[in-house]
Coordinates of N, CA and C in Angstrom, one line a residue:
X21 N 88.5 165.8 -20.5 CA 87.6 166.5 -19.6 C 86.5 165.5 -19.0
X22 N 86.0 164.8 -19.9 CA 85.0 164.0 -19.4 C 85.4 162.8 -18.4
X23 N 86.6 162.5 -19.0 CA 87.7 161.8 -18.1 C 87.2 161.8 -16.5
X24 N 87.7 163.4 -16.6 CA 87.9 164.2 -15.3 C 86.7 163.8 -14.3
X25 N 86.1 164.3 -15.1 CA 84.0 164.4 -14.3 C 83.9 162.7 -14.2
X26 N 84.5 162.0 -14.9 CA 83.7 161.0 -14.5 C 84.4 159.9 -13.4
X27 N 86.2 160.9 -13.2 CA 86.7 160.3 -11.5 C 86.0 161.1 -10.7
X28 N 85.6 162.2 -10.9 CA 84.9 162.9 -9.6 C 83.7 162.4 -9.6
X29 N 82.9 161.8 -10.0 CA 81.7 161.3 -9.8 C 82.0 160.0 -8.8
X30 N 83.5 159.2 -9.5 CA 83.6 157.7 -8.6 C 83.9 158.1 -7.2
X31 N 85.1 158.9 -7.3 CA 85.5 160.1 -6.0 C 85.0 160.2 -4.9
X32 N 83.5 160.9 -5.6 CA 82.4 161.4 -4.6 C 81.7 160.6 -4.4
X33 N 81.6 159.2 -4.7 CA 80.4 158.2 -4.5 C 80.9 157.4 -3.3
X34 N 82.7 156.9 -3.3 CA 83.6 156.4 -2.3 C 83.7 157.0 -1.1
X35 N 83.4 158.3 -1.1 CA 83.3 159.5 0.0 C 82.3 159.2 0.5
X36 N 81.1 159.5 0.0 CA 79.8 159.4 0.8 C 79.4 158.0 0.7
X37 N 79.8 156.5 0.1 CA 79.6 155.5 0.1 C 78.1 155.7 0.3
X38 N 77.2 155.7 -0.8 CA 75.6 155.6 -1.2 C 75.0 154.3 -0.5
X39 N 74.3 154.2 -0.9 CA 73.8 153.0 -0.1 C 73.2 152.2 -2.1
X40 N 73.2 151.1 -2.2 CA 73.0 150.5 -3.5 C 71.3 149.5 -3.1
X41 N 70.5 150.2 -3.4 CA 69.1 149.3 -3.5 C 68.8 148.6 -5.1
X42 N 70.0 148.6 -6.4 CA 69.7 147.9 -7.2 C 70.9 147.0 -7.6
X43 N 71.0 145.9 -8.2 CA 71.4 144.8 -8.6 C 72.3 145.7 -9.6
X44 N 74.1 145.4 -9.9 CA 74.5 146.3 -10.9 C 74.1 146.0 -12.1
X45 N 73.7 144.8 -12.2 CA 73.5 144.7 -14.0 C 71.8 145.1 -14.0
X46 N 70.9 145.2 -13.2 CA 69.7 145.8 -13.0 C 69.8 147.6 -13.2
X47 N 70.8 148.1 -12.0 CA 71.2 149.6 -12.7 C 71.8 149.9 -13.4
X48 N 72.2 149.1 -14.6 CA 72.9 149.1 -16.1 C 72.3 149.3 -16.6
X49 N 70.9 148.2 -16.6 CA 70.2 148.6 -17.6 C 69.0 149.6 -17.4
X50 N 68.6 150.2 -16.2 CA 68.1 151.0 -16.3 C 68.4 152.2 -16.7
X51 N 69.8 152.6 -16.2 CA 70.7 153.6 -16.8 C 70.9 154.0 -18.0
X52 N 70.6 152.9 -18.7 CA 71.2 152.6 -20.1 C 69.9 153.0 -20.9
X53 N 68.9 153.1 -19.9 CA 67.3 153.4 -20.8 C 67.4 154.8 -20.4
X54 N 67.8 155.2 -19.6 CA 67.5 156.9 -19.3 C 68.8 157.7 -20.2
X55 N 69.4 157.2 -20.6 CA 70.7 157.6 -21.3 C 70.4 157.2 -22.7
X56 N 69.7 156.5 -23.3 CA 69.2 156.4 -24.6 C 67.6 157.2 -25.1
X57 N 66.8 157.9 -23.5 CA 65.5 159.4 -24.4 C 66.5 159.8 -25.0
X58 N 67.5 160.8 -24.4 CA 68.3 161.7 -24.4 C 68.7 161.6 -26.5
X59 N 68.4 160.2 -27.0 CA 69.2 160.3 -27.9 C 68.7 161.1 -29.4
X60 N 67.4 161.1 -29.2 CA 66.4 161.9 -30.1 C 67.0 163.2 -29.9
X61 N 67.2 163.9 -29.0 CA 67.8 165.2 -28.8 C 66.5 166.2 -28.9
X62 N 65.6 165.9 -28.5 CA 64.2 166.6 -28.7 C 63.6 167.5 -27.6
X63 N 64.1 167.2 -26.0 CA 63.8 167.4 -25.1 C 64.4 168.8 -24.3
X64 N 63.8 169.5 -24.1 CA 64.8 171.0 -23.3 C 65.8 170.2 -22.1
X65 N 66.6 171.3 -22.3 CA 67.7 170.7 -21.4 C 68.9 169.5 -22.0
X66 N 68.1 168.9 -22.7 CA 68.8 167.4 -23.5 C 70.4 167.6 -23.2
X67 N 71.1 168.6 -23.6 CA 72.7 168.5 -23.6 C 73.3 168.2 -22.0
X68 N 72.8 169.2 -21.1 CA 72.9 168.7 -19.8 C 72.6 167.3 -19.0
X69 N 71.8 167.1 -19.2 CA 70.8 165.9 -18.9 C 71.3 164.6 -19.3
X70 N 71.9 164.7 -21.0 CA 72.4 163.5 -21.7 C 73.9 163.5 -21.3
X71 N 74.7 163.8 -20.4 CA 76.0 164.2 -19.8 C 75.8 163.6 -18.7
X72 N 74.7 164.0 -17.7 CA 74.8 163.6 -16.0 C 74.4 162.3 -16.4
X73 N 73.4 162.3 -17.6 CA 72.8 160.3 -17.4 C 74.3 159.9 -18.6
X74 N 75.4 159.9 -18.7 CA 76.0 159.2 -19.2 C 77.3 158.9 -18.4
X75 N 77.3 160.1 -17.1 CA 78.4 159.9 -16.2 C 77.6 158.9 -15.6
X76 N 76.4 159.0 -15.3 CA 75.8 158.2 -14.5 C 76.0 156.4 -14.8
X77 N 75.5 156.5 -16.7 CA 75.8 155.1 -16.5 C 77.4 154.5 -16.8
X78 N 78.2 155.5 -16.9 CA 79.6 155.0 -17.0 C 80.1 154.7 -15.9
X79 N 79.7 155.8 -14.6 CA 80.3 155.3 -13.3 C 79.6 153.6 -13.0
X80 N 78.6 153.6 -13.2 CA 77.6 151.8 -12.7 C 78.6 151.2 -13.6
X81 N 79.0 151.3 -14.7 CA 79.7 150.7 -15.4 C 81.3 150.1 -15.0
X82 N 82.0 150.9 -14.4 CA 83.1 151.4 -13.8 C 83.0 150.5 -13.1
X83 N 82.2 150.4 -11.7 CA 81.7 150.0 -10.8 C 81.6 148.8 -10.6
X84 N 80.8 148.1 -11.4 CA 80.8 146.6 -12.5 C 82.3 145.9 -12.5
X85 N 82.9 146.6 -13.8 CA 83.6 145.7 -13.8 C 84.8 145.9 -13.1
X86 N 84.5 146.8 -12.0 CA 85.7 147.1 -10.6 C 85.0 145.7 -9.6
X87 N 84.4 145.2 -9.5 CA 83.7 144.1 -9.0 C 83.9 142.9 -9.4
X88 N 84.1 143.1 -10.8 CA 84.8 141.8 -11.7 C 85.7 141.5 -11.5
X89 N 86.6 142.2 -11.2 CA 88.3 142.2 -10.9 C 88.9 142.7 -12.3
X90 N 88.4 143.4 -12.8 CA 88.5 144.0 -13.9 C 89.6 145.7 -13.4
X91 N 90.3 145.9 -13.9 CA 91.1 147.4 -13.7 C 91.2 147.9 -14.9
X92 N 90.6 149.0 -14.3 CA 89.9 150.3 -15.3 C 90.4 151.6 -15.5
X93 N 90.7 151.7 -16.5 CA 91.6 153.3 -16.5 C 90.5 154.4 -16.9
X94 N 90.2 155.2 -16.0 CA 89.5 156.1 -16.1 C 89.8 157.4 -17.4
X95 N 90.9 157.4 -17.6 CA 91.6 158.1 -19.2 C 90.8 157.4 -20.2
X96 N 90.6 156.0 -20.3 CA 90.2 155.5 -21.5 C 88.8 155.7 -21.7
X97 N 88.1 156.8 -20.8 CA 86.8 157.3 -21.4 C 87.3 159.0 -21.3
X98 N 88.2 159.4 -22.3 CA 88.5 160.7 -23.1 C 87.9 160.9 -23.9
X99 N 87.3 159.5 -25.1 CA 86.8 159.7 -25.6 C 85.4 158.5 -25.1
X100 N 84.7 159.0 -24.5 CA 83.2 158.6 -23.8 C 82.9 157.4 -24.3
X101 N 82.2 157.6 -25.7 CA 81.6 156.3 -26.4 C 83.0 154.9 -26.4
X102 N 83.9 155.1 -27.2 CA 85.2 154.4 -27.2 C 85.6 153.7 -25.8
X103 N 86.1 154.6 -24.8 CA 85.9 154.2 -23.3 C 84.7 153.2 -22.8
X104 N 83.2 153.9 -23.0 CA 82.3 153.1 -22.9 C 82.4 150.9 -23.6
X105 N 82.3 151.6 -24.7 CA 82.7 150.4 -25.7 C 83.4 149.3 -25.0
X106 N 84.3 150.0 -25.0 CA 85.4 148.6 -24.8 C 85.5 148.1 -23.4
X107 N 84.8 148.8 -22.2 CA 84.3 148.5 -21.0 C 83.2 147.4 -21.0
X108 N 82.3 147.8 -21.9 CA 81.4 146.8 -22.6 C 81.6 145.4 -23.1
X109 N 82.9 146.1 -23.7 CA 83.3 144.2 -24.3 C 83.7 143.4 -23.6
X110 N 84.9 144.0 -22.8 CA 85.7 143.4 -21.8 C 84.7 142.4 -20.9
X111 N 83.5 143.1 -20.5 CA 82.5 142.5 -19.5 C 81.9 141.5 -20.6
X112 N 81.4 142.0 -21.4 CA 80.7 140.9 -22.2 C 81.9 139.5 -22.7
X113 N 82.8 139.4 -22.7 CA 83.9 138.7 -22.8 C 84.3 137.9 -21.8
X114 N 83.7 138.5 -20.6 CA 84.0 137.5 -19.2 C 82.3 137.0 -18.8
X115 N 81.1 137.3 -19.8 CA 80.4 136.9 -19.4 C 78.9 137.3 -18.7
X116 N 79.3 138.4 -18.7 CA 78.5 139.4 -18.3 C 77.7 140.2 -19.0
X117 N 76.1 140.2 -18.8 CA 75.2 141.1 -19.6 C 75.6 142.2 -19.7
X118 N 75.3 142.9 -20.3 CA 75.3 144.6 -20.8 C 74.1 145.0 -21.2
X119 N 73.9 145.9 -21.6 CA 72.7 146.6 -22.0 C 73.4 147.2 -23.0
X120 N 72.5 146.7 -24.5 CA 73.0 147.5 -25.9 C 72.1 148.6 -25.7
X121 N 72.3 149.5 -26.7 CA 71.3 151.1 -27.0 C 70.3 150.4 -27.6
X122 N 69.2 151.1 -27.1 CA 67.7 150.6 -28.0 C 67.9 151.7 -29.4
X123 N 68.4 152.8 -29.2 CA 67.9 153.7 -30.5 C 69.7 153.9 -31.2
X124 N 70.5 153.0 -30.7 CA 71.8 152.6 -32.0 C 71.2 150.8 -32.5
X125 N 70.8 151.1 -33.2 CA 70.2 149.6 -33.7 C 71.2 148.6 -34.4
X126 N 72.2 149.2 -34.9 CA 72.8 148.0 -35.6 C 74.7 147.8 -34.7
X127 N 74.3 148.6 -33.2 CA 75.7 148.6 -32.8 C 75.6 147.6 -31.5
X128 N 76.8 146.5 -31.4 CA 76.7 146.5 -30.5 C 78.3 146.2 -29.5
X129 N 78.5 145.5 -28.3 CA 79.8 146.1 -27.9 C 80.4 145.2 -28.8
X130 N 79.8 144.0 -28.9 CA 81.3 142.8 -29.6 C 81.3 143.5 -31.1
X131 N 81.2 144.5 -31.9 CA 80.8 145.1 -33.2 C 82.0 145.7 -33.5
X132 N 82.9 146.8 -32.3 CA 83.7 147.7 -32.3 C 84.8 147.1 -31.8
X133 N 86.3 147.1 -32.3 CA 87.3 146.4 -31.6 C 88.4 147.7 -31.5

């Protein structure tokens, strides 16, 4: 399902073609900080909120390494984190910064194979 939501986000982005005022590895990591409050789980709303900011930073992610010449199967985030992960490494393996989680401290992409 998350699969799903997170072609319809790329879907709908290629449709209305946004206009991009930040640098992708600059909206990675910003993304990646608004997607890690969410992690305390302290905040009203948190479950909603921590969903749109993780489609958000998976689509910039997507996006990235669709730029890289990288081909991305949108299935392999069925399971989010795992998907996430290994999108992560792939980039980080060609070179490319990433943004680790500030509040997963001892994880990072090259950690998970």
């Amino acid at each position: 399902m998350y699969s799903d939501l997170l072609h319809a986000v790329l879907t709908d982005e290629l449709e209305a073609d946004p206009p991009r005022s930040h640098s992708s590895t600059g909206e990675l990591m910003r993304l990646r900080r608004v997607m890690d409050k969410h992690e305390a789980r302290n905040d009203p709303g948190w479950a909603l909120q921590a969903v749109a900011d993780q489609l958000a930073y998976d689509a910039a992610l997507v996006r990235l390494a669709r730029r890289r010449g990288i081909v991305v199967k949108i299935e392999s985030f069925d399971i989010p984190d795992q998907g996430r992960m290994h999108l992560e490494q792939i980039l980080v393996a060609k070179g490319v910064t990433v943004p680790v989680s500030s509040v997963s401290s001892d994880r990072t992409p090259a950690d998970e194979h």
